Coordinates of C-alpha atoms in Angstrom, one line a residue:
M384 CA 90.9 201.4 151.8
A385 CA 92.2 198.8 149.3
E386 CA 91.9 199.4 145.6
P387 CA 89.3 197.5 143.6
L388 CA 90.4 194.0 142.4
S389 CA 93.7 194.3 144.3
L390 CA 95.6 191.7 146.2
A391 CA 95.0 193.6 149.4
L392 CA 91.3 193.6 148.9
L393 CA 91.3 190.0 147.9
G394 CA 93.1 189.2 151.2
L395 CA 90.5 191.1 153.1
V396 CA 87.6 189.3 151.4
L397 CA 89.3 185.9 152.0
A398 CA 89.6 186.8 155.7
A399 CA 86.0 187.9 155.8
V400 CA 84.9 184.6 154.3
G401 CA 86.9 182.8 157.0
V402 CA 85.3 184.8 159.7
D403 CA 81.8 184.1 158.3
L404 CA 82.5 180.4 158.0
L405 CA 83.7 180.2 161.6
I406 CA 81.3 182.4 163.5
G407 CA 78.6 183.6 161.1
D408 CA 76.5 186.5 162.5
P409 CA 76.7 186.5 166.3
R410 CA 73.5 187.8 167.7
R411 CA 75.2 189.9 170.4
L412 CA 77.1 192.0 167.8
P413 CA 75.4 194.8 166.0
H414 CA 74.7 194.1 162.4
P415 CA 74.5 196.7 159.6
V416 CA 71.5 195.0 158.0
V417 CA 69.5 195.5 161.2
G418 CA 70.2 199.2 161.1
M419 CA 69.2 199.3 157.4
G420 CA 66.0 197.6 158.2
R421 CA 65.0 200.0 160.9
V422 CA 65.7 203.0 158.7
I423 CA 63.7 201.5 155.8
A424 CA 60.8 200.7 158.1
R425 CA 60.7 204.2 159.5
L426 CA 60.8 205.8 156.1
E427 CA 58.3 203.5 154.6
G428 CA 55.9 204.2 157.5
G429 CA 56.2 207.9 156.9
W430 CA 56.4 208.1 153.2
N431 CA 54.3 205.3 151.7
H432 CA 51.1 207.3 151.0
G433 CA 49.7 209.7 148.4
S434 CA 49.1 209.2 144.7
R435 CA 50.8 206.5 142.7
V436 CA 53.3 208.9 141.2
S437 CA 54.0 210.4 144.6
R438 CA 54.6 206.9 146.1
R439 CA 57.0 206.0 143.2
C440 CA 58.9 209.2 143.6
K441 CA 59.2 208.9 147.4
G442 CA 60.1 205.2 147.1
A443 CA 62.9 206.0 144.6
L444 CA 64.2 208.8 147.0
M445 CA 64.2 206.3 149.9
T446 CA 66.1 203.8 147.8
A447 CA 68.7 206.3 146.9
L448 CA 69.1 207.6 150.4
V449 CA 69.4 204.1 152.0
V450 CA 71.9 202.8 149.3
L451 CA 74.1 205.8 149.2
G452 CA 73.9 206.3 152.9
S453 CA 74.9 202.7 153.7
G454 CA 77.9 202.9 151.3
G455 CA 78.8 206.4 152.5
L456 CA 78.7 205.5 156.2
A457 CA 80.9 202.5 155.6
W458 CA 83.4 204.5 153.6
S459 CA 83.4 207.3 156.3
A460 CA 83.9 204.8 159.2
I461 CA 86.7 203.0 157.5
T462 CA 88.4 206.2 156.5
L463 CA 88.2 207.7 160.0
L464 CA 89.5 204.6 161.7
A465 CA 92.3 204.2 159.2
R466 CA 93.5 207.7 160.1
V467 CA 93.7 206.7 163.8
H468 CA 95.7 203.6 162.7
P469 CA 95.8 201.7 159.4
W470 CA 95.0 198.4 161.2
L471 CA 91.8 199.8 162.6
G472 CA 90.7 200.6 159.1
W473 CA 91.5 197.1 157.9
L474 CA 89.8 195.5 160.9
A475 CA 86.6 197.6 160.3
E476 CA 86.5 196.8 156.6
G477 CA 87.0 193.1 157.3
W478 CA 84.2 193.0 159.8
L479 CA 81.9 194.9 157.5
L480 CA 82.7 192.5 154.6
A481 CA 82.0 189.5 156.8
S482 CA 78.7 191.0 157.9
C483 CA 77.6 191.0 154.2
L484 CA 78.1 187.2 153.8
A485 CA 75.7 184.5 154.9
I486 CA 77.5 181.3 154.1
K487 CA 77.3 179.8 157.5
G488 CA 73.9 181.2 158.2
L489 CA 72.4 179.8 155.0
R490 CA 74.0 176.4 155.6
D491 CA 72.8 176.2 159.3
A492 CA 69.3 177.3 158.4
A493 CA 69.0 174.7 155.7
L494 CA 70.4 171.9 157.9
A495 CA 68.1 173.0 160.7
V496 CA 65.2 172.0 158.4
A497 CA 66.9 168.8 157.2
A498 CA 67.5 167.4 160.7
P499 CA 63.9 167.1 161.9
L500 CA 62.7 166.2 158.4
T501 CA 65.2 163.3 158.3
G502 CA 63.8 162.1 161.6
G503 CA 60.2 162.3 160.4
D504 CA 59.4 165.3 162.6
L505 CA 57.3 167.2 160.1
P506 CA 56.0 169.8 162.6
G507 CA 59.6 170.6 163.6
A508 CA 60.7 170.8 160.0
R509 CA 57.8 173.1 159.2
R510 CA 58.7 175.4 162.1
A511 CA 62.4 175.6 160.9
L512 CA 61.3 176.2 157.3
S513 CA 59.0 179.0 158.4
M514 CA 62.0 180.9 159.7
I515 CA 63.6 181.2 156.2
V516 CA 60.6 181.4 153.8
G517 CA 57.5 183.6 153.5
R518 CA 55.2 180.9 152.3
D519 CA 52.7 179.1 154.5
T520 CA 54.2 176.0 155.9
A521 CA 51.6 174.5 158.3
E522 CA 50.3 171.9 155.8
L523 CA 53.4 171.1 153.8
D524 CA 54.5 167.5 153.4
E525 CA 58.1 166.2 153.2
A526 CA 58.5 166.9 149.5
D527 CA 57.2 170.5 149.8
I528 CA 59.4 171.2 152.9
A529 CA 62.4 169.9 151.0
R530 CA 61.4 172.0 147.9
G531 CA 61.1 175.2 149.9
T532 CA 64.5 174.6 151.6
V533 CA 66.3 173.7 148.3
E534 CA 64.8 176.7 146.6
T535 CA 65.9 179.0 149.4
V536 CA 69.5 177.7 149.3
A537 CA 69.6 178.2 145.6
E538 CA 68.1 181.7 145.5
N539 CA 70.1 182.9 148.5
S540 CA 73.3 181.6 147.2
V541 CA 73.2 184.8 145.1
D542 CA 71.8 187.3 147.6
G543 CA 73.8 186.1 150.6
I544 CA 77.1 184.9 149.0
T545 CA 78.1 185.5 145.4
S546 CA 76.6 189.0 144.9
P547 CA 78.3 190.3 148.1
L548 CA 81.6 188.7 147.0
F549 CA 81.2 190.3 143.6
F550 CA 80.6 193.8 144.8
A551 CA 83.2 193.4 147.7
L552 CA 86.0 192.8 145.2
L553 CA 84.8 195.6 143.0
G554 CA 84.5 198.2 145.7
G555 CA 85.3 196.8 149.1
A556 CA 83.0 197.1 152.1
P557 CA 81.3 200.4 150.9
L558 CA 80.1 198.8 147.7
A559 CA 79.2 195.5 149.4
L560 CA 77.2 197.4 152.1
A561 CA 75.5 199.4 149.3
Y562 CA 74.5 196.1 147.7
K563 CA 73.2 194.7 151.0
A564 CA 71.1 197.9 151.3
I565 CA 69.6 197.2 147.8
N566 CA 68.9 193.6 148.8
T567 CA 67.3 194.6 152.1
L568 CA 65.1 197.2 150.4
D569 CA 63.9 194.6 148.0
S570 CA 63.1 192.1 150.7
M571 CA 61.2 194.7 152.7
V572 CA 59.4 196.8 150.1
G573 CA 60.0 195.1 146.7
H574 CA 56.8 193.0 146.8
R575 CA 54.1 192.9 144.2
S576 CA 51.4 193.7 146.7
A577 CA 49.0 196.6 146.7
R578 CA 51.0 198.3 149.5
Y579 CA 54.4 198.1 147.9
L580 CA 53.8 197.9 144.1
D581 CA 54.5 201.5 143.6
F582 CA 56.5 202.5 146.6
G583 CA 58.9 199.6 146.2
W584 CA 59.2 199.7 142.4
A585 CA 62.6 201.4 142.4
S586 CA 64.0 199.1 145.0
A587 CA 62.8 196.0 143.1
R588 CA 64.2 197.2 139.8
L589 CA 67.5 198.1 141.3
D590 CA 67.8 194.7 143.0
D591 CA 67.0 193.1 139.6
L592 CA 69.8 195.1 138.0
A593 CA 72.4 194.5 140.8
N594 CA 71.9 190.7 140.8
W595 CA 71.7 190.3 137.0
L596 CA 75.3 189.3 136.3
P597 CA 76.0 187.6 139.6
A598 CA 72.9 185.4 139.2
R599 CA 74.0 184.1 135.8
L600 CA 77.6 183.7 137.0
T601 CA 76.3 181.7 140.0
A602 CA 74.5 179.3 137.8
L603 CA 77.7 178.7 135.8
T604 CA 79.9 178.3 138.9
L605 CA 77.3 175.9 140.5
W606 CA 77.7 173.8 137.3
L607 CA 81.5 174.1 137.4
G608 CA 81.6 173.1 141.1
A609 CA 79.4 170.0 140.4
R610 CA 81.5 169.2 137.4
L611 CA 84.8 169.4 139.4
S612 CA 83.4 167.3 142.2
D613 CA 81.7 164.3 140.7
G614 CA 80.2 165.5 137.4
R615 CA 76.8 164.2 138.5
R616 CA 73.9 165.3 136.2
T617 CA 75.9 168.1 134.7
R618 CA 75.3 167.0 131.1
G619 CA 72.6 169.1 129.6
A620 CA 72.2 171.3 132.8
L621 CA 73.6 174.4 131.2
A622 CA 71.4 174.3 128.1
A623 CA 68.3 173.4 130.3
T624 CA 69.0 176.3 132.7
R625 CA 69.3 178.8 129.8
R626 CA 66.0 177.5 128.4
E627 CA 64.1 177.4 131.7
A628 CA 65.5 180.3 133.8
P629 CA 63.8 183.1 131.8
R630 CA 60.4 181.6 132.6
H631 CA 60.7 182.4 136.3
L632 CA 58.8 185.3 137.7
S633 CA 62.1 186.8 138.8
P634 CA 64.7 187.8 136.2
N635 CA 67.4 186.4 138.4
S636 CA 66.2 183.7 140.8
G637 CA 65.4 181.3 138.0
W638 CA 69.1 180.9 137.1
P639 CA 70.4 179.3 140.3
E640 CA 67.1 177.5 141.0
A641 CA 67.0 175.9 137.6
M642 CA 70.6 174.9 137.8
V643 CA 70.3 173.3 141.3
A644 CA 67.1 171.5 140.1
H645 CA 68.9 169.9 137.2
L646 CA 72.0 169.1 139.2
L647 CA 70.0 167.4 141.8
G648 CA 67.7 165.7 139.3
V649 CA 64.5 167.1 140.9
Q650 CA 61.8 169.5 140.0
L651 CA 61.4 172.8 141.8
G652 CA 58.6 175.4 141.6
G653 CA 54.9 174.7 141.7
N654 CA 52.1 175.9 144.0
N655 CA 52.9 178.0 147.1
H656 CA 50.5 179.7 149.5
Y657 CA 51.1 183.1 151.1
L658 CA 48.7 184.1 153.8
G659 CA 46.3 181.6 152.3
E660 CA 46.6 183.0 148.8
L661 CA 47.7 180.7 146.0
S662 CA 50.8 181.6 144.1
A663 CA 51.7 179.3 141.1
R664 CA 55.4 179.3 140.3
V665 CA 57.0 177.9 137.1
R666 CA 58.4 174.4 137.4
L667 CA 62.1 174.0 136.9
G668 CA 64.0 170.8 136.3
S669 CA 62.8 167.3 135.7
P670 CA 61.5 165.0 138.5
H671 CA 64.1 162.2 138.1
E672 CA 64.0 161.8 141.8
A673 CA 61.2 162.5 144.4
L674 CA 62.2 165.4 146.6
G675 CA 63.1 164.5 150.1
A676 CA 65.2 165.3 153.1
R677 CA 68.4 164.0 151.5
H678 CA 68.3 166.7 148.8
I679 CA 68.8 169.5 151.4
P680 CA 72.4 168.6 152.3
A681 CA 73.0 167.9 148.7
A682 CA 71.9 171.4 147.8
V683 CA 74.1 172.8 150.5
R684 CA 77.1 170.9 149.0
L685 CA 76.3 172.4 145.6
M686 CA 76.1 175.9 147.2
H687 CA 79.6 175.4 148.7
G688 CA 81.0 174.2 145.4
G689 CA 79.4 177.1 143.6
W690 CA 80.7 179.9 145.8
V691 CA 84.2 178.4 146.0
V692 CA 84.5 178.4 142.2
F693 CA 82.9 181.9 142.1
L694 CA 85.5 183.3 144.5
A695 CA 88.3 181.4 142.7
L696 CA 87.3 183.0 139.4
L697 CA 87.2 186.5 141.0
A698 CA 90.6 185.8 142.5
L699 CA 91.9 184.8 139.1
V700 CA 90.6 188.1 137.6
T701 CA 92.3 190.0 140.4
L702 CA 95.6 188.2 139.9
L703 CA 95.5 188.9 136.1
K704 CA 94.8 192.5 136.8
E705 CA 97.8 192.7 139.1
V706 CA 100.1 191.0 136.5
L707 CA 98.9 193.2 133.6
T708 CA 99.2 196.4 135.6

């Protein structure tokens, strides 16, 4: 396996990005996250019972097993294949790295909402949105559909793109897969519901920790990407994001969401419903423009600018390391 922050690993990551942009996640190929999900579901079903302390302990043990197991299995597979032939190890690591990225998937999912919404097909847009959010979508109007999509693009720019890139260049596919395990655990059991509040506590806290730096760097690179493209609405966006992001329920999601809101000149957040239950979210940004279908492709363009700058900065750090060592 390539060394952390090495030119060889940078080349693998760039190749993985290219693969993701071209083919995304083909449904016919096995995906590591699917396997993680099955293991988590099995363990949760068997372990999530008992006292509060017992559930916290078993949830923490599950988190450790899934994260270390995912990274360890990736390392073992790459090492064994590399012993057969070095190219097999490289190909395996490149494929695993590509499986950690969701650039094409996030873009396609967002534009799948934008297409019917632009044509006035609200039922079609609601159905497409329901595939990528957990909130109730049956009664949403155009503005709320657009808001849900833009928020998803902003938040998942971290989970699906920049955080995997960050950990990939630090530790290759094993560390990137370990991160995806953390993210999958959080999405499955890291909820603030009665069922998962204790059992998913360790998973949620570990996800907060893993995304802390990437989320803040993503906000910065979203701003830099917009600044380098047309500079639209970048003035004051950094200060406003620093002020508003900490108000978000999540310690990390508020950073990309606040930045995207200010760069688009819209307001995100507000009232959502989950299985009929109201959930009030902090409002981010200022409503200079009414949210609409046109803001979805605009958010996708910001996403692309952000991850390109993010990867360029990581590449620069890698090059500097190579020069200095």
